[in-house]
Coordinates of C-alpha atoms and ligand atoms in Angstrom, one line a residue:
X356 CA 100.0 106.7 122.3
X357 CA 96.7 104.4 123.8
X358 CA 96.7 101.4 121.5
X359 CA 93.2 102.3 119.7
X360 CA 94.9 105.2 118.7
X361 CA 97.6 104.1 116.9
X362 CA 97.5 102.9 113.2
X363 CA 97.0 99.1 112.6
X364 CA 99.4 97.0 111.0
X365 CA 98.7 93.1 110.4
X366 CA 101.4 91.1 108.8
X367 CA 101.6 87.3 107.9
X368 CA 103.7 84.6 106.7
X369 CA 102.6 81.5 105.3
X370 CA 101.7 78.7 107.1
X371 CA 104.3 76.3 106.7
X372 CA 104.0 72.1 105.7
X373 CA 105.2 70.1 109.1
X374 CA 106.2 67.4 106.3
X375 CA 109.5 68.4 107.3
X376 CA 111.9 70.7 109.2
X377 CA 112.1 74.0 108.9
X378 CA 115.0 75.4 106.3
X379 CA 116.5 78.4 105.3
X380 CA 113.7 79.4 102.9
X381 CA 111.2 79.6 105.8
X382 CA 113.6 81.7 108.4
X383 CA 113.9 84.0 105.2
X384 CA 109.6 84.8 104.7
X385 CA 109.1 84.9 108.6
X386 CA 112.1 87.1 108.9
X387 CA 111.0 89.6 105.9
X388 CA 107.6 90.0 107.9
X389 CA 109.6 90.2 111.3
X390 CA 112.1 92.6 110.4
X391 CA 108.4 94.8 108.8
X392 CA 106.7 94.1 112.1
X393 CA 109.4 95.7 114.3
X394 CA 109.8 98.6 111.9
X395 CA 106.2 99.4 112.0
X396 CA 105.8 99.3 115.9
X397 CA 109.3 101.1 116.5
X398 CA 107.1 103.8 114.0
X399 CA 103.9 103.8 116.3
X400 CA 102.1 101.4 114.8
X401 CA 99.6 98.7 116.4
X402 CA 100.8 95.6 115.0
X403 CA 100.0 92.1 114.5
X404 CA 102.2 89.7 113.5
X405 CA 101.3 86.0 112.5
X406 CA 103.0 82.8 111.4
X407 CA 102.0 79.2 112.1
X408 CA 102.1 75.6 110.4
X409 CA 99.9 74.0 107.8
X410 CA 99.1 70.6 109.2
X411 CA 96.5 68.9 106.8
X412 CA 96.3 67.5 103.7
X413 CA 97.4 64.4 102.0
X414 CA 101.4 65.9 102.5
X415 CA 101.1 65.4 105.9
X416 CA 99.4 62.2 106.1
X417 CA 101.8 60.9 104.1
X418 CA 104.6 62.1 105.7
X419 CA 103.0 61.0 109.2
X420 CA 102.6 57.6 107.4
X421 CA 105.6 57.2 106.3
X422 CA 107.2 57.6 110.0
X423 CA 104.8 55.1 111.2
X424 CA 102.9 57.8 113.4
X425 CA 99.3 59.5 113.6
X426 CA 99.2 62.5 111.7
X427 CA 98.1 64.7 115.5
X428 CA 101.6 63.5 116.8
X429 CA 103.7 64.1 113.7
X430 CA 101.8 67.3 113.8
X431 CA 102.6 68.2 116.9
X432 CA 106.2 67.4 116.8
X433 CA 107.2 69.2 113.5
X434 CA 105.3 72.0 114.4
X435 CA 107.1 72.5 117.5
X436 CA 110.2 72.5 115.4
X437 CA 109.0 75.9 113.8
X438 CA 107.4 76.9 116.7
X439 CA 111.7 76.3 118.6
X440 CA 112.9 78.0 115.3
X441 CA 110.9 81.7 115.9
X442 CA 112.4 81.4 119.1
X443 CA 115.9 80.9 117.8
X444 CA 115.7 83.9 115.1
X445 CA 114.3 86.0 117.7
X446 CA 110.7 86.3 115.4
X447 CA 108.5 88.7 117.5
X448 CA 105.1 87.1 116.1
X449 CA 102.2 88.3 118.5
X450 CA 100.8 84.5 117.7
X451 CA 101.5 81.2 116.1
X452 CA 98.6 79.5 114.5
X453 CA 97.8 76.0 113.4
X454 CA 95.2 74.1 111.9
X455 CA 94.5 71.8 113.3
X456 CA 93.5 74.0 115.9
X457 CA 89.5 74.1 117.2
X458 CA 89.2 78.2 116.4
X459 CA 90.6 77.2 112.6
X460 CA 88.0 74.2 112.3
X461 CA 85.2 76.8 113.3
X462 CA 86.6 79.6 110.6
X463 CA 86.8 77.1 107.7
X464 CA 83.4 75.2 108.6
X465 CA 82.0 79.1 108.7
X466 CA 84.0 80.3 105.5
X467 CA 82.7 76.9 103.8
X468 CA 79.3 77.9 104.9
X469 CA 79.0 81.4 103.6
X470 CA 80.2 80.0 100.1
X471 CA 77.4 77.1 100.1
X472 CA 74.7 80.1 101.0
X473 CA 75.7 82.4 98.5
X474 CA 76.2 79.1 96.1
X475 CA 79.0 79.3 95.1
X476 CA 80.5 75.6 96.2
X477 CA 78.3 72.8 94.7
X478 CA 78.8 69.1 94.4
X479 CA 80.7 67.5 91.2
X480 CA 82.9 65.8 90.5
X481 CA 86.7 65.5 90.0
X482 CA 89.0 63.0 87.4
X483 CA 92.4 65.0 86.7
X484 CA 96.4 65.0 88.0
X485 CA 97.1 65.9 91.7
X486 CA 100.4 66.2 92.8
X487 CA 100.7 65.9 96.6
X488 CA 103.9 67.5 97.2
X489 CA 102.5 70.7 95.6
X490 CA 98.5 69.8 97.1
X491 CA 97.7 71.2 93.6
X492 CA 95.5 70.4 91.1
X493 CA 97.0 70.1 87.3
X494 CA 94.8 69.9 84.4
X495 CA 96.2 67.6 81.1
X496 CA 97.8 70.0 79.3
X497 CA 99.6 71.3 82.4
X498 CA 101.5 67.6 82.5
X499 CA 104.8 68.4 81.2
X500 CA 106.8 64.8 81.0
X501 CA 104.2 63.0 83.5
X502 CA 104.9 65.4 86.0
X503 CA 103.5 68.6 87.2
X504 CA 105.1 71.7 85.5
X505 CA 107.2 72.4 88.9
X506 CA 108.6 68.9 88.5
X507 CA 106.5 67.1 91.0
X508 CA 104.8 63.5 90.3
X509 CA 101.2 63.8 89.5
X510 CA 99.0 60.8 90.2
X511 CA 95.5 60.6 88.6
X512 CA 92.6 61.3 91.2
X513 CA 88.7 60.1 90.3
X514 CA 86.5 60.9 93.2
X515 CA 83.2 63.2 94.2
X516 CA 84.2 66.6 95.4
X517 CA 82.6 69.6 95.9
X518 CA 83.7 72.9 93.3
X519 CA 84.0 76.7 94.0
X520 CA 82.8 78.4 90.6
X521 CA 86.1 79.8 90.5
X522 CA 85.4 80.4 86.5
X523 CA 82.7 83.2 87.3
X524 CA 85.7 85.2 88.8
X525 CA 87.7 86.0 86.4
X526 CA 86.1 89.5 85.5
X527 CA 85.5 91.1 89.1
X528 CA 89.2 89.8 89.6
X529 CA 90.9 91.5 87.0
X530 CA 88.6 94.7 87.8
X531 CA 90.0 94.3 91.5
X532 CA 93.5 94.4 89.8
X533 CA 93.4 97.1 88.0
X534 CA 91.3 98.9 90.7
X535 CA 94.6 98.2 92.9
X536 CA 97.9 98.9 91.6
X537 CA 100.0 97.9 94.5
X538 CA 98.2 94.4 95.5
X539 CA 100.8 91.9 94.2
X540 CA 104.9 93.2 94.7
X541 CA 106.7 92.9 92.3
X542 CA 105.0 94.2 89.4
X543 CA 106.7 91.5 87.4
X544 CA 104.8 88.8 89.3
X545 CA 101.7 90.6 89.6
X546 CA 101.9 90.7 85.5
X547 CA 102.1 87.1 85.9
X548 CA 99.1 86.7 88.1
X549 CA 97.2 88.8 85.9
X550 CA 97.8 86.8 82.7
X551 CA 96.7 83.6 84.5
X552 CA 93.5 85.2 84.8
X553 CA 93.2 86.5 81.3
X554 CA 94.1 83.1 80.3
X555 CA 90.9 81.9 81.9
X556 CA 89.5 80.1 85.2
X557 CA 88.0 77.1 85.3
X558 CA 86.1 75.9 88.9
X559 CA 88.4 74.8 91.6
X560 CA 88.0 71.5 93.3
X561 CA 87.4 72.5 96.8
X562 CA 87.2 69.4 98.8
X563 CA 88.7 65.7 98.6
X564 CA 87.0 62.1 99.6
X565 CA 89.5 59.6 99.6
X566 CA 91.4 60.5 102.9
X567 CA 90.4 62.1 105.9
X568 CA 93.1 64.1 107.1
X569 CA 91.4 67.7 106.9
X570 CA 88.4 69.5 108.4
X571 CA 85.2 68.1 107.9
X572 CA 83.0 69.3 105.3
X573 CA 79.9 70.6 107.0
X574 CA 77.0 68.5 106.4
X575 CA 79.1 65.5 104.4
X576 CA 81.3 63.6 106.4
X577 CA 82.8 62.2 103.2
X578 CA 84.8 64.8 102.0
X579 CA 87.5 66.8 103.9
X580 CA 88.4 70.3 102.7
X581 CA 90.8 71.1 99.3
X582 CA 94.1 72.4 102.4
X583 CA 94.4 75.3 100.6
X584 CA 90.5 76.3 101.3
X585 CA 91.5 75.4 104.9
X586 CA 95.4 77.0 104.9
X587 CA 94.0 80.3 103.5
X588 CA 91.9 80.5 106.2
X589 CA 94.0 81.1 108.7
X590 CA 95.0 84.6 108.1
X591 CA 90.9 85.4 109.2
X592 CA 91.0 82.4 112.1
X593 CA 94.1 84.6 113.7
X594 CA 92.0 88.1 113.7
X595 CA 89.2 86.6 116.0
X596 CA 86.7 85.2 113.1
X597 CA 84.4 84.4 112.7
X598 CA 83.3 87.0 115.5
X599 CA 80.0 85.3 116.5
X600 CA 81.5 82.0 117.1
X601 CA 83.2 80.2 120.2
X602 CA 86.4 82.3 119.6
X603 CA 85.3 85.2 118.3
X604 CA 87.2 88.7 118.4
X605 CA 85.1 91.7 117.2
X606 CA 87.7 93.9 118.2
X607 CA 91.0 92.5 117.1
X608 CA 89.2 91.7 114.2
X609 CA 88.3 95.1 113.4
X610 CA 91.8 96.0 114.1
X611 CA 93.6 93.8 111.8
X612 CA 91.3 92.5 108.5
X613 CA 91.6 93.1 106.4
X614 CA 95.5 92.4 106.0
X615 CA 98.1 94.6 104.8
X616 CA 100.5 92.1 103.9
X617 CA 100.4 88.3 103.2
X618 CA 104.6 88.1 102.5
X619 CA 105.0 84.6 100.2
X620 CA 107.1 83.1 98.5
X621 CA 107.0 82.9 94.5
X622 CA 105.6 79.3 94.7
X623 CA 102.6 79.8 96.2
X624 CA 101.4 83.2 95.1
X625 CA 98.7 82.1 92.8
X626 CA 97.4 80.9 95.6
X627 CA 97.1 83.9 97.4
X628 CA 96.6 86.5 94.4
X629 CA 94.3 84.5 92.8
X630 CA 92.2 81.8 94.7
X631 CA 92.3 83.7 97.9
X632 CA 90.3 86.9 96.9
X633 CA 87.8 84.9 94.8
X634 CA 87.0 83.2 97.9
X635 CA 86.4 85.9 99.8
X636 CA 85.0 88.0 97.1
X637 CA 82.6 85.3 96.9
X638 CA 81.8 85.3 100.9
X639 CA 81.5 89.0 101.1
X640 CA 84.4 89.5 103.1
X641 CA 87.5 92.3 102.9
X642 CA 90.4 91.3 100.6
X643 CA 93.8 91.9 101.6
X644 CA 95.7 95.1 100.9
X645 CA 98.9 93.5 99.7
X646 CA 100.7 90.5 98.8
X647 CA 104.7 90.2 97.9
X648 CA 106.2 87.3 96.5
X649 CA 109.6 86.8 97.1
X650 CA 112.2 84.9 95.6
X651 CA 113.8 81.3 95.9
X652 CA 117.1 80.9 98.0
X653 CA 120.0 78.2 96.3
X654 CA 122.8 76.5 98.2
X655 CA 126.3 77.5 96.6
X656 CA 124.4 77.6 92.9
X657 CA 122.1 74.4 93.2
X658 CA 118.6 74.2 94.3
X659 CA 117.7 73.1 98.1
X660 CA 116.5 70.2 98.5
X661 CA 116.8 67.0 100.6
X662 CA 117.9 64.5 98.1
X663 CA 120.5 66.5 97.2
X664 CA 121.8 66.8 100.8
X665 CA 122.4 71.0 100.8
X666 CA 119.2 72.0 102.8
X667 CA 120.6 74.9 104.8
X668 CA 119.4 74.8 108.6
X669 CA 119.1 78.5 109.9
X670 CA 119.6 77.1 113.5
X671 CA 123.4 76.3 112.2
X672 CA 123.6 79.6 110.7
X673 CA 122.9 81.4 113.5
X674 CA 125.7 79.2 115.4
X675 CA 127.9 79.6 113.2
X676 CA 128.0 83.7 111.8
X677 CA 125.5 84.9 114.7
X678 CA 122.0 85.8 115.0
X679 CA 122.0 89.1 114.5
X680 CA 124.9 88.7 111.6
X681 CA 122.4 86.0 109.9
X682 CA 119.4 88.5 109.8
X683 CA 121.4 91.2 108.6
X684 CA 123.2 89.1 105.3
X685 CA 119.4 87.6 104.5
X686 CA 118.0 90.8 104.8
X687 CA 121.2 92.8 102.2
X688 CA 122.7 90.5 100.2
X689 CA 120.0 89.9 97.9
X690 CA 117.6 92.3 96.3
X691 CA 114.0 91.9 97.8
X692 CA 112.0 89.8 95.4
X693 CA 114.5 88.6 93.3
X694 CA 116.3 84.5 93.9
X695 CA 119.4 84.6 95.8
X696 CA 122.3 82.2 96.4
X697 CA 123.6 81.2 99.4
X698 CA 127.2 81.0 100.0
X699 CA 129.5 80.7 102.6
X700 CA 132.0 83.6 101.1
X701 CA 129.5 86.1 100.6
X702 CA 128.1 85.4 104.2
X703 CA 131.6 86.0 105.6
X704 CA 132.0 89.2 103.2
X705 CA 129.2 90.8 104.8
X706 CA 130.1 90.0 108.1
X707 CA 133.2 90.9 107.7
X708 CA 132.9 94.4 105.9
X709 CA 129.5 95.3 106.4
X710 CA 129.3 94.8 110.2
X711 CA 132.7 94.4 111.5
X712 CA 134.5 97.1 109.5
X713 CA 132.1 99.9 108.8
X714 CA 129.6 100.1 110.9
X715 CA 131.4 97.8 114.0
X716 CA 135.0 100.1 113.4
X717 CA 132.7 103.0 113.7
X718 CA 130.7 102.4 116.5
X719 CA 133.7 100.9 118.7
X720 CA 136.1 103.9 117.9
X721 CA 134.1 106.7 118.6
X722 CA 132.1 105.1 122.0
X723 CA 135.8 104.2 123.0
X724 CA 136.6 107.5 122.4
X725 CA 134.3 109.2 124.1
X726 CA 135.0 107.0 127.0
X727 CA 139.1 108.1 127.0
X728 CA 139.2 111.2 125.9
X729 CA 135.8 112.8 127.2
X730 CA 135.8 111.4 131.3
X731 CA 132.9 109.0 130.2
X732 CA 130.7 111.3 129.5
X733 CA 128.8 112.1 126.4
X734 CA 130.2 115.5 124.5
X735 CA 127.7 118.2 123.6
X736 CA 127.1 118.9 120.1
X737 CA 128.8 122.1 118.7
X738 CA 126.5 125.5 119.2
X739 CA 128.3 126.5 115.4
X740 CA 128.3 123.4 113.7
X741 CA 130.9 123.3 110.7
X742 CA 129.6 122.4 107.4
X743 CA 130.9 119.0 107.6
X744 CA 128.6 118.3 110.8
X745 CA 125.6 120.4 108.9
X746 CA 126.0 117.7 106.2
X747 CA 127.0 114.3 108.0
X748 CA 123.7 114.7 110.4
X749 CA 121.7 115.9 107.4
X750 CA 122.4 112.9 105.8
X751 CA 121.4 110.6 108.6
X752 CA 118.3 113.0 109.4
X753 CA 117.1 112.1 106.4
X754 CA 117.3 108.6 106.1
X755 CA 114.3 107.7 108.3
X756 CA 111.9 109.1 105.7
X757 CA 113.8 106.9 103.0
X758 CA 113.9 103.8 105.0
X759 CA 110.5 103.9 105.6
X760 CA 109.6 104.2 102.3
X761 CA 111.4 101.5 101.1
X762 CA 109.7 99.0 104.0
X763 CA 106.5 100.0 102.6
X764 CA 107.8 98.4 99.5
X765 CA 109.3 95.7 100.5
X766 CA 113.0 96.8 99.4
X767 CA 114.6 95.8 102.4
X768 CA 118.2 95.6 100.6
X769 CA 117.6 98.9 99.3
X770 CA 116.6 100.6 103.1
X771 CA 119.8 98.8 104.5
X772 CA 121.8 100.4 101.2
X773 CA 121.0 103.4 101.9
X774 CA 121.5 103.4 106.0
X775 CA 125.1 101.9 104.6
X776 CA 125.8 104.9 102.6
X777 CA 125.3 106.9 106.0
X778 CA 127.8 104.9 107.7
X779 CA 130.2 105.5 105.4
X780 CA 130.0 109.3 105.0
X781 CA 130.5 108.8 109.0
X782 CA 133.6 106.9 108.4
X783 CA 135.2 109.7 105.7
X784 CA 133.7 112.4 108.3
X785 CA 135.9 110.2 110.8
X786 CA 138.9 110.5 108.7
X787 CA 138.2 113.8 107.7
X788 CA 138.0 115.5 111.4
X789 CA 140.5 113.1 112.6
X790 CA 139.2 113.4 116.4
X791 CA 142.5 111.3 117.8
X792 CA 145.1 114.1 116.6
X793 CA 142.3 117.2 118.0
X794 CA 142.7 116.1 121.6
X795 CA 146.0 118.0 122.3
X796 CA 145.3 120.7 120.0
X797 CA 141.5 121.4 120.5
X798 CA 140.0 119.3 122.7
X799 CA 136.4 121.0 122.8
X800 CA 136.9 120.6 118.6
X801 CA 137.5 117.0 119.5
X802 CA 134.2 116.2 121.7
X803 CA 132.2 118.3 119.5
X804 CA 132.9 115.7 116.5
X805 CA 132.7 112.9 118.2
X806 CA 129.2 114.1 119.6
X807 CA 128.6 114.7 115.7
X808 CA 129.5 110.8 115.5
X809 CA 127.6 109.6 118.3
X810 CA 124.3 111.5 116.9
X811 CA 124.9 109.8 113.8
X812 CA 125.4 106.3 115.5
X813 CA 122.5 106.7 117.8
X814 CA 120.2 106.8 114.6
X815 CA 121.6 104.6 112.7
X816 CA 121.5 102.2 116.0
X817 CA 117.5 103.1 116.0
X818 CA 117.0 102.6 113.0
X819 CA 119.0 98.9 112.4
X820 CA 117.1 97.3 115.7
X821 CA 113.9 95.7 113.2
X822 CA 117.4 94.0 111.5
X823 CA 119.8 93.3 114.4
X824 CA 117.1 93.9 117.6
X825 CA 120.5 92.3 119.6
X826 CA 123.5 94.6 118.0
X827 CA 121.5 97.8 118.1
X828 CA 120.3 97.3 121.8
X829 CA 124.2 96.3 122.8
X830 CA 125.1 100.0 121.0
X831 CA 122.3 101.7 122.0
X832 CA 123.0 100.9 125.4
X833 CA 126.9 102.0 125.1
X834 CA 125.8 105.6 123.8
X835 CA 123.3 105.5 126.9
X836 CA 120.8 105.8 125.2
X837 CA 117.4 104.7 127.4
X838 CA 114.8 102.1 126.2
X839 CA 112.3 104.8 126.1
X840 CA 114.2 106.8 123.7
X841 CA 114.4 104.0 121.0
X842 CA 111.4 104.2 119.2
X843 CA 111.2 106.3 115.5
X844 CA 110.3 109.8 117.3
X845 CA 114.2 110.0 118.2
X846 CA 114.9 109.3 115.1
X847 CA 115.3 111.8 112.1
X848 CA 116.4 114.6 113.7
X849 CA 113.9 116.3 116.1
X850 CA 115.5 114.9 119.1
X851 CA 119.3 115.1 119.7
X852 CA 121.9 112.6 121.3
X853 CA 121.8 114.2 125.1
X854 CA 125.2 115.4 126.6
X855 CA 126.2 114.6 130.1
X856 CA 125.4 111.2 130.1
X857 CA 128.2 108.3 131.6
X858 CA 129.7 106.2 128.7
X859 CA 130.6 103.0 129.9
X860 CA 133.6 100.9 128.2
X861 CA 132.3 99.5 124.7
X862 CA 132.8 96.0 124.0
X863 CA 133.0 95.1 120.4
X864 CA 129.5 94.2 119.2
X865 CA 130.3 93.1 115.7
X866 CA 133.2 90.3 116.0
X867 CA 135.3 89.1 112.4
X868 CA 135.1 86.1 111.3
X869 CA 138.2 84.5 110.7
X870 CA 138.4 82.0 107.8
X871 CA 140.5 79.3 108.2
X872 CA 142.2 78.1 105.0
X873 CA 140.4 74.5 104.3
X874 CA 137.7 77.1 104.3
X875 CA 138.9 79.3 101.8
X876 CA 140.3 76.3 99.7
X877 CA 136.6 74.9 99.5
X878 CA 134.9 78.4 99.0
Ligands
ME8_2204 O1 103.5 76.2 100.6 N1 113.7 80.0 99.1 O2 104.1 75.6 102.7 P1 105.7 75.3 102.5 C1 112.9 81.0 99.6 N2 101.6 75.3 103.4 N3 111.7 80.7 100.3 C2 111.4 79.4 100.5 C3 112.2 78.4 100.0 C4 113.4 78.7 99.3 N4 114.3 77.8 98.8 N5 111.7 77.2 100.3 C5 110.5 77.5 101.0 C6 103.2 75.9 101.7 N6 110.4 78.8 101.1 C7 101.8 76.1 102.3 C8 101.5 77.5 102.5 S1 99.9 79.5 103.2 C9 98.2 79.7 103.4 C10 100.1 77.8 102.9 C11 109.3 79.5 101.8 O3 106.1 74.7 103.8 C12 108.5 80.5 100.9 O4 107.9 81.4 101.7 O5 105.9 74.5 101.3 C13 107.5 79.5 100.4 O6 106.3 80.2 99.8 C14 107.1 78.8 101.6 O7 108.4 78.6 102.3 C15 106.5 77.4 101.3 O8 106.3 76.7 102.5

């Protein structure tokens, strides 16, 4: 299919703080949208895929200050550092964006424009809490303790700044809402958002004027702009916008705003659910399809974070368990959406039963079969299939169609669930036909199932790669199975594993992981 034929699909992460190094928590958001982006262009979709760093604001200037360097080259550094890590968790992001890029200055100065034409941003100004570590603005009753209600110091901020008359939003917001069920995943959180905004808006402090680490206000070299005004941004700066100016993009830009999914995290969704559409209500512009929110990742039980030590570096993981092994326990062990905890035990557990035992055993038996028992070369599938086969390749016929439905939500445990469910009605078919003890008795009974198998294990290979792009490929590759043939059109059941083919030896692709017993004294 020509690219302007296909479907669009344009996916982003948040832009992450270079106050520090990435951690586990941001491997997990770029991952969800990774593990989306592959799915939709393995189902012939035309997709865009964005993640980046979010490099002003007082965070940043802090944090450069505080290692005794300009905020460019702490910038630059940390950002790299994310930049390394998509590398590392083999992210497929079509682009990497960051602000304190020249086509993000343009898009903000342009945004910031539009809102002081239609006047909606007008100069005030501000005396309330700010806490810096959350670049948020917290009004008194907010303060629980001194601090902001997430727990992080507040200090008290007087100074001129410019306001978005976020207060005369609140209406055409909840109208959008209710308009569109599906904007904000889960519904628990988009009950939240909603009850924010009946609670009332007042107008949002859009720009600050006693640093200068930010883009320049148009017109007032004072004032900087608010980082989330400027972080927001980006998901329009990526798409070729504004289309007029020295980067423009009128085509890409067509093809991929608005979004269909910002993925976030439950921290900043207000953010995005909230602030983002008013802003863009209030330009004129598209608002995004979708936004999800998932949940927070602990160490072991205990919140991450780097005075307590337990900040979990994905680089390690994937040293440790394996890439593909990493992806796959991030994207099952918890339920989309909801918080999850971290452990080394239920890492191994996964690794160990998940992939090694069901759906390595399977793989590695029946390839290594086929390449004994059958001269190397892939067995046809029975003309008169017994109603075992009937039911074992119904099964994983049908799963496409479910899997895909649950991307579309978000419910990435529950599409893996169900493609686990598959593998183990292979395994009992395995036990059940017991192909080993047919090859004396009925040897064209024998390749017949283990065609049956290899059918099966060809899809469910297709349909793991947006997971475990590195384990499928290595399987795919033992069943033969070209690169041209691995896209969603060979899956589901209208194209059939091809006989004749030469079966190489399988090497096992799925490894145990042995625990040594300091390890299973500390676990
Ligand atoms: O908020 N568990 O950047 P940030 C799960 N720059 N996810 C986690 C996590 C954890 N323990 N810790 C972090 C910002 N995350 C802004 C965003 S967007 C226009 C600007 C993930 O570096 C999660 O996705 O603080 C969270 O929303 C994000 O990192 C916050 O990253």
């Amino acid at each position: 299919m020509a690219a302007q034929d296909q479907p669009n699909f344009y996916v982003t992460t948040p832009i992450y703080y270079v106050n520090d190094k990435p951690h586990i928590g941001h491997a997990y958001t770029t991952l969800a949208c990774d593990v989306l982006a592959r799915f939709k262009r393995l189902d012939g979709y035309n997709v865009m895929f964005l993640t980046g760093t979010d490099e002003h604001g007082q965070k940043v200037e802090k944090a450069a200050g505080d290692k005794g360097v300009s905020p460019q080259a702490f910038t630059d550094s940390v950002s790299q550092n994310f930049r390394d890590l998509t590398g590392r968790m083999n992210f497929s992001n079509d682009d990497f964006i960051r602000t304190t890029e020249p086509r993000h200055r343009e898009a903000c100065q342009k945004l910031w424009d539009m809102l002081v034409e239609r006047g909606h941003i007008t100069l005030g100004s501000y005396a309330g809490w700010y806490a810096v570590r959350d670049e948020a603005f917290y009004t008194e009753t907010e303060i629980v303790d001194g601090k902001a209600p997430t727990g992080a110091p507040v200090e008290w901020v007087e100074e001129p700044s410019y306001f978005f008359d976020l207060s005369k939003w609140q209406e055409p917001l909840l109208a959008f809402y209710e308009a569109n069920p599906d904007f904000v995943g889960p519904v628990s959180r988009f009950n939240e958002v909603k009850s924010f905004v009946k609670g009332g808006l007042r107008d949002l402090s859009v720009s600050r004027a006693s640093f200068s680490w930010g883009v320049p206000v148009p017109r007032d070299d004072a004032h900087v702009m608010y980082v989330w005004l400027d972080a927001l941004t980006n998901y329009m700066t990526a798409t070729g916008w504004p289309i007029d100016g020295s980067f423009g993009d009128a085509d890409k830009h067509k093809s991929f705003w608005p979004a269909d999914l910002h993925m976030v995290g439950k921290d900043i969704l207000r953010f995005h659910a909230v602030y983002w559409p008013a802003f863009l209500m209030a330009a004129g512009l598209p608002l995004p399809k979708r936004v999800f929110a998932h949940g927070w990742w602990t160490n072991e039980g205990e919140k991450i974070s780097k005075s307590l030590g337990n900040v979990i570096d994905p680089n390690q993981l994937a040293d440790e368990y394996g890439l593909d092994q990493t992806r796959y326990f991030l994207m099952r062990e918890v339920p989309f959406g909801k918080d999850g905890d971290f452990s080394k035990m239920a890492m191994i557990n996964r690794m160990n039963s998940d992939l090694a035992n069901d759906l390595g055993n399977l793989s590695q038996r029946v390839i290594s079969m086929i390449f004994k028992n059958c001269n190397g070369v892939s067995p046809a599938l029975p003309n008169n299939p017994q109603p075992e086969d009937v039911a074992l390749l119904a099964s994983v016929d049908a799963l496409l169609n479910i899997v895909r439905s649950h991307m579309d939500q978000q419910a990435f445990h529950e599409g893996l669930r169900e493609i686990w469910q598959v593998i183990s009605d292979a395994n009992r078919y395995v036990d059940g036909t017991a192909p080993w003890g047919l090859k004396k008795t009925d040897p064209d009974r024998m390749g017949e199932v283990l065609a049956v198998l290899a059918e099966t294990i060809r899809q469910i290979a297709i349909l793991v790669q947006p997971v475990m792009p590195e384990a499928a490929s290595k399987i795919l590759d033992q069943l033969a199975v070209t690169d041209e043939e691995r896209d969603f059109t060979y899956a589901g059941g209208s194209v059939r594993f091809a006989a004749g083919r030469e079966i190489t030896k399988p090497e096992p692709v799925f490894p145990r992981y042995i625990v040594d017993e300091e390890e299973k004294g500390s676990a």
